[in-house]
CSV table of C-alpha atoms in Angstrom, one decimal:
chain,number,residue,atom,x,y,z
U,1,ALA,CA,0.0,0.0,0.0
U,2,GLU,CA,2.8,2.4,0.8
U,3,GLU,CA,4.3,2.2,-2.7
U,4,LEU,CA,0.8,3.0,-4.2
U,5,TYR,CA,0.3,5.9,-1.9
U,6,ARG,CA,3.7,7.3,-2.8
U,7,ARG,CA,3.0,7.0,-6.5
U,8,ALA,CA,-0.4,8.6,-6.1
U,9,LEU,CA,1.2,11.5,-4.2
U,10,THR,CA,4.0,12.0,-6.8
U,11,GLY,CA,1.5,11.8,-9.7
U,12,SER,CA,-0.8,14.3,-8.1
U,13,GLU,CA,2.0,16.7,-7.3
U,14,ASP,CA,3.3,16.5,-10.9
U,15,GLN,CA,-0.1,16.9,-12.5
U,16,LEU,CA,-2.0,19.1,-10.1
U,17,GLY,CA,0.6,20.9,-8.0
U,18,ALA,CA,1.4,20.7,-4.3
U,19,VAL,CA,-1.5,22.8,-3.1
U,20,HIS,CA,-4.4,21.0,-4.7
U,21,PRO,CA,-7.1,19.3,-2.7
U,22,GLN,CA,-6.4,15.9,-4.3
U,23,THR,CA,-2.7,16.2,-3.7
U,24,LEU,CA,-3.3,17.2,-0.1
U,25,GLN,CA,-5.6,14.2,0.4
U,26,SER,CA,-2.7,12.0,-0.9
U,27,VAL,CA,-0.3,13.7,1.6
U,28,TYR,CA,-2.8,13.0,4.5
U,29,ASN,CA,-3.3,9.4,3.3
U,30,LEU,CA,0.4,8.7,3.2
U,31,ALA,CA,0.9,10.3,6.6
U,32,HIS,CA,-1.8,8.2,8.2
U,33,LEU,CA,-0.4,5.0,6.7
U,34,LEU,CA,3.2,5.8,7.8
U,35,GLU,CA,1.9,6.6,11.3
U,36,ASP,CA,0.2,3.2,11.4
U,37,LYS,CA,3.5,1.6,10.3
U,38,GLY,CA,5.5,3.3,12.9
U,39,SER,CA,7.4,5.7,10.6
U,40,PHE,CA,6.7,8.6,12.9
U,41,ALA,CA,9.3,11.1,11.7
U,42,GLU,CA,8.1,11.0,8.1
U,43,ALA,CA,4.5,10.8,9.1
U,44,GLY,CA,4.8,14.0,11.3
U,45,GLN,CA,6.4,15.9,8.4
U,46,LEU,CA,3.6,14.9,6.1
U,47,TYR,CA,0.9,16.0,8.7
U,48,LEU,CA,2.7,19.3,8.9
U,49,GLN,CA,2.9,19.6,5.1
U,50,HIS,CA,-0.8,18.8,5.0
U,51,LEU,CA,-1.6,21.6,7.4
U,52,ARG,CA,0.5,24.2,5.6
U,53,GLY,CA,-1.1,23.2,2.3
U,54,MET,CA,-4.5,23.5,3.7
U,55,GLU,CA,-3.8,26.9,5.2
U,56,GLU,CA,-2.6,28.1,1.8
U,57,LEU,CA,-5.6,26.6,0.0
U,58,HIS,CA,-8.3,27.6,2.4
U,59,GLY,CA,-7.0,30.3,4.7
U,60,PRO,CA,-6.0,30.0,8.3
U,61,ASP,CA,-9.5,29.9,9.9
U,62,SER,CA,-11.4,27.4,7.7
U,63,GLU,CA,-13.0,24.2,9.0
U,64,GLU,CA,-10.6,22.2,6.8
U,65,VAL,CA,-7.6,23.9,8.4
U,66,ARG,CA,-9.0,23.3,11.9
U,67,ALA,CA,-9.4,19.6,11.1
U,68,SER,CA,-5.8,19.4,9.8
U,69,ARG,CA,-4.5,21.2,12.8
U,70,ASN,CA,-6.4,18.8,15.1
U,71,ASN,CA,-4.8,15.9,13.3
U,72,LEU,CA,-1.3,17.3,13.7
U,73,GLU,CA,-1.9,18.1,17.4
U,74,ARG,CA,-3.3,14.6,18.0
U,75,PHE,CA,-0.2,13.1,16.4
U,76,GLN,CA,2.1,15.3,18.5
U,77,ARG,CA,0.3,14.3,21.7
U,78,VAL,CA,0.8,10.7,20.9
U,79,HIS,CA,4.3,10.7,19.3
U,80,GLY,CA,5.9,14.0,20.4
U,81,PRO,CA,6.7,17.1,18.5
U,82,VAL,CA,7.4,17.2,14.8
U,83,ALA,CA,11.1,18.0,14.1
């Protein structure tokens, strides 16, 4: 599954750009998968990338950004700060 998620993310970035809803969904999906696999450093970076992209796409106070921020905060409560 990880290889497929990585290919989906790369393809989406290449075709749609880094700050496109589909690309950001791919970022989130890979982050979640990597967290489940125990790859916490990379997962944390991807959750942070997702938040930054959502802020750029939707503005800092949108519902989508609040959800992304909550995901990152949950991750950090469980696994520690993102370096």
